[in-house]
Amino acid sequence: MPGTKRPTPEDAMTARRALLDGLVRDADIFEVLSGLAPLHPRNDTFPGEVFLHLAADALEWCGASQAEPLPLEGLRERFLPECAFGGRQNAKLQYAVLAAAAVHGGTEPDLLDEVAAWQTDDFWQYAMYAAVAYIRAAASRAGVPVRQACRDLDESPGDKTP
């Protein structure tokens, strides 16, 4: 994707579907991440926003709410066991996890202000990890396989605009 082209709603749907399809196939998430890289315009948060909304959809799908919260304790260890984060990476993942919860709660995090301070162009990757963790956690909470949660999320996509 050329750096001057803004992501389209079709690009957003492609990113969403690629992540869901990868989880349905039980693909290695690093392989999925590599496949998504061409959709990421340099110096842009896309497709991070798409993944935050997908994570928020997963929270909605499993019924997470103030009355019935999804515990975040151990989220990374339980639902992203193939990933090892250290130092600043933990903070970036935590930001993406909390930003997705904020979207689920009806707010829009100030991504540009936050990620500009990161001095890297990797927000979209941490948003993908957060979405994977939330989808896996939602499936676990619902007592269904991840592939079923993904199919349900694919059938009733939420806000797909970049």
CSV table of C-alpha atoms in Angstrom, one decimal:
chain,number,residue,atom,x,y,z
A,1,MET,CA,0.0,0.0,0.0
A,2,PRO,CA,1.6,3.3,-1.0
A,3,GLY,CA,2.4,5.6,1.9
A,4,THR,CA,0.1,8.4,0.6
A,5,LYS,CA,-3.0,6.2,0.3
A,6,ARG,CA,-5.3,6.4,3.3
A,7,PRO,CA,-6.7,3.0,4.4
A,8,THR,CA,-10.2,2.3,3.1
A,9,PRO,CA,-13.2,0.5,4.8
A,10,GLU,CA,-12.2,-2.4,2.5
A,11,ASP,CA,-8.7,-2.4,3.9
A,12,ALA,CA,-10.2,-2.4,7.4
A,13,MET,CA,-12.4,-5.4,6.5
A,14,THR,CA,-9.4,-7.2,5.0
A,15,ALA,CA,-7.4,-6.7,8.2
A,16,ARG,CA,-10.2,-7.9,10.4
A,17,ARG,CA,-10.9,-10.9,8.2
A,18,ALA,CA,-7.2,-11.8,7.9
A,19,LEU,CA,-6.8,-11.9,11.7
A,20,LEU,CA,-10.0,-13.8,12.3
A,21,ASP,CA,-9.2,-16.3,9.5
A,22,GLY,CA,-5.7,-16.8,11.0
A,23,LEU,CA,-7.2,-17.6,14.4
A,24,VAL,CA,-9.8,-20.0,12.8
A,25,ARG,CA,-6.9,-21.8,11.1
A,26,ASP,CA,-5.0,-21.9,14.4
A,27,ALA,CA,-2.1,-20.2,12.5
A,28,ASP,CA,1.0,-19.1,14.2
A,29,ILE,CA,0.2,-15.5,15.3
A,30,PHE,CA,3.6,-14.3,14.1
A,31,GLU,CA,2.7,-15.6,10.7
A,32,VAL,CA,-0.6,-13.8,10.8
A,33,LEU,CA,1.3,-10.6,11.9
A,34,SER,CA,3.6,-10.9,8.9
A,35,GLY,CA,0.7,-11.4,6.6
A,36,LEU,CA,-0.9,-8.2,7.9
A,37,ALA,CA,2.2,-6.1,7.6
A,38,PRO,CA,1.6,-5.0,4.0
A,39,LEU,CA,-1.7,-3.4,5.2
A,40,HIS,CA,0.1,-1.1,7.6
A,41,PRO,CA,1.0,2.3,6.1
A,42,ARG,CA,4.3,3.6,7.5
A,43,ASN,CA,3.9,6.1,10.4
A,44,ASP,CA,0.2,5.3,10.8
A,45,THR,CA,-1.8,3.5,13.5
A,46,PHE,CA,-3.8,1.4,10.9
A,47,PRO,CA,-4.8,-1.4,11.2
A,48,GLY,CA,-4.4,-0.9,15.0
A,49,GLU,CA,-7.8,0.8,15.2
A,50,VAL,CA,-9.4,-2.1,13.4
A,51,PHE,CA,-8.0,-4.5,16.0
A,52,LEU,CA,-9.0,-2.4,18.9
A,53,HIS,CA,-12.6,-2.5,17.6
A,54,LEU,CA,-12.4,-6.2,17.0
A,55,ALA,CA,-11.2,-6.7,20.6
A,56,ALA,CA,-14.1,-4.6,21.8
A,57,ASP,CA,-16.5,-6.7,19.7
A,58,ALA,CA,-15.0,-9.8,21.4
A,59,LEU,CA,-15.7,-8.3,24.8
A,60,GLU,CA,-19.3,-7.5,23.8
A,61,TRP,CA,-19.7,-11.0,22.3
A,62,CYS,CA,-18.8,-12.7,25.5
A,63,GLY,CA,-20.9,-10.4,27.7
A,64,ALA,CA,-18.1,-8.5,29.5
A,65,SER,CA,-19.5,-5.6,31.3
A,66,GLN,CA,-19.2,-3.7,34.6
A,67,ALA,CA,-21.5,-6.2,36.2
A,68,GLU,CA,-19.6,-9.2,34.6
A,69,PRO,CA,-16.0,-8.1,34.0
A,70,LEU,CA,-13.5,-10.1,32.2
A,71,PRO,CA,-10.4,-10.3,34.5
A,72,LEU,CA,-7.2,-8.9,33.0
A,73,GLU,CA,-5.0,-10.6,35.5
A,74,GLY,CA,-3.0,-13.3,33.7
A,75,LEU,CA,-4.5,-12.3,30.3
A,76,ARG,CA,-1.1,-12.4,28.6
A,77,GLU,CA,0.1,-15.5,30.2
A,78,ARG,CA,-3.1,-17.4,29.6
A,79,PHE,CA,-4.1,-16.2,26.1
A,80,LEU,CA,-0.8,-15.2,24.5
A,81,PRO,CA,1.5,-17.9,25.7
A,82,GLU,CA,3.6,-17.9,22.5
A,83,CYS,CA,4.6,-14.3,23.2
A,84,ALA,CA,7.3,-13.0,25.5
A,85,PHE,CA,7.3,-9.3,26.2
A,86,GLY,CA,9.8,-7.5,28.3
A,87,GLY,CA,10.2,-3.9,29.6
A,88,ARG,CA,8.6,-1.3,27.4
A,89,GLN,CA,6.9,-4.1,25.3
A,90,ASN,CA,4.7,-5.0,28.4
A,91,ALA,CA,3.6,-1.3,28.7
A,92,LYS,CA,2.7,-1.2,25.0
A,93,LEU,CA,0.7,-4.4,25.3
A,94,GLN,CA,-1.0,-3.1,28.4
A,95,TYR,CA,-1.9,0.2,26.6
A,96,ALA,CA,-3.4,-1.8,23.7
A,97,VAL,CA,-5.4,-4.0,26.1
A,98,LEU,CA,-6.7,-1.1,28.0
A,99,ALA,CA,-7.4,0.9,24.9
A,100,ALA,CA,-9.6,-1.9,23.5
A,101,ALA,CA,-11.5,-2.0,26.8
A,102,ALA,CA,-12.0,1.7,26.5
A,103,VAL,CA,-13.4,1.3,23.0
A,104,HIS,CA,-15.7,-1.4,24.4
A,105,GLY,CA,-16.8,1.1,27.0
A,106,GLY,CA,-17.7,3.7,24.4
A,107,THR,CA,-14.7,5.9,24.3
A,108,GLU,CA,-12.0,6.5,21.7
A,109,PRO,CA,-8.5,6.6,23.1
A,110,ASP,CA,-6.1,9.3,21.9
A,111,LEU,CA,-3.9,6.9,19.9
A,112,LEU,CA,-1.8,9.5,18.2
A,113,ASP,CA,-0.8,11.3,21.4
A,114,GLU,CA,0.1,8.0,23.0
A,115,VAL,CA,1.9,6.2,20.2
A,116,ALA,CA,3.8,9.3,19.1
A,117,ALA,CA,5.7,9.0,22.4
A,118,TRP,CA,6.7,5.4,21.6
A,119,GLN,CA,9.0,6.6,18.8
A,120,THR,CA,8.3,3.4,16.9
A,121,ASP,CA,5.8,2.4,14.3
A,122,ASP,CA,4.5,-0.8,16.0
A,123,PHE,CA,1.2,0.2,17.7
A,124,TRP,CA,-0.8,-1.9,15.2
A,125,GLN,CA,1.2,-5.0,16.2
A,126,TYR,CA,0.3,-4.6,19.9
A,127,ALA,CA,-3.3,-3.9,19.0
A,128,MET,CA,-3.3,-7.2,17.1
A,129,TYR,CA,-1.9,-9.0,20.2
A,130,ALA,CA,-4.6,-7.4,22.3
A,131,ALA,CA,-7.3,-8.5,19.9
A,132,VAL,CA,-5.9,-12.1,19.9
A,133,ALA,CA,-5.8,-12.2,23.7
A,134,TYR,CA,-9.3,-10.8,24.0
A,135,ILE,CA,-10.8,-13.2,21.3
A,136,ARG,CA,-9.2,-16.2,23.0
A,137,ALA,CA,-10.3,-15.0,26.4
A,138,ALA,CA,-13.9,-14.4,25.1
A,139,ALA,CA,-14.0,-17.9,23.6
A,140,SER,CA,-12.8,-19.3,26.9
A,141,ARG,CA,-15.3,-17.4,28.9
A,142,ALA,CA,-18.1,-18.5,26.5
A,143,GLY,CA,-16.9,-22.1,26.6
A,144,VAL,CA,-16.5,-22.4,22.9
A,145,PRO,CA,-13.5,-23.0,20.6
A,146,VAL,CA,-11.7,-19.9,19.3
A,147,ARG,CA,-12.7,-20.8,15.8
A,148,GLN,CA,-16.4,-20.5,16.8
A,149,ALA,CA,-15.9,-17.1,18.4
A,150,CYS,CA,-14.1,-15.9,15.3
A,151,ARG,CA,-16.9,-17.1,13.0
A,152,ASP,CA,-19.5,-15.4,15.2
A,153,LEU,CA,-17.4,-12.2,15.2
A,154,ASP,CA,-17.0,-12.4,11.4
A,155,GLU,CA,-20.8,-12.8,10.9
A,156,SER,CA,-21.6,-9.7,13.0
A,157,PRO,CA,-18.7,-7.3,12.6
A,158,GLY,CA,-18.9,-4.0,14.5
A,159,ASP,CA,-17.5,-0.7,13.4
A,160,LYS,CA,-15.1,-1.5,10.6
A,161,THR,CA,-14.0,2.0,9.5
A,162,PRO,CA,-10.4,2.9,9.9
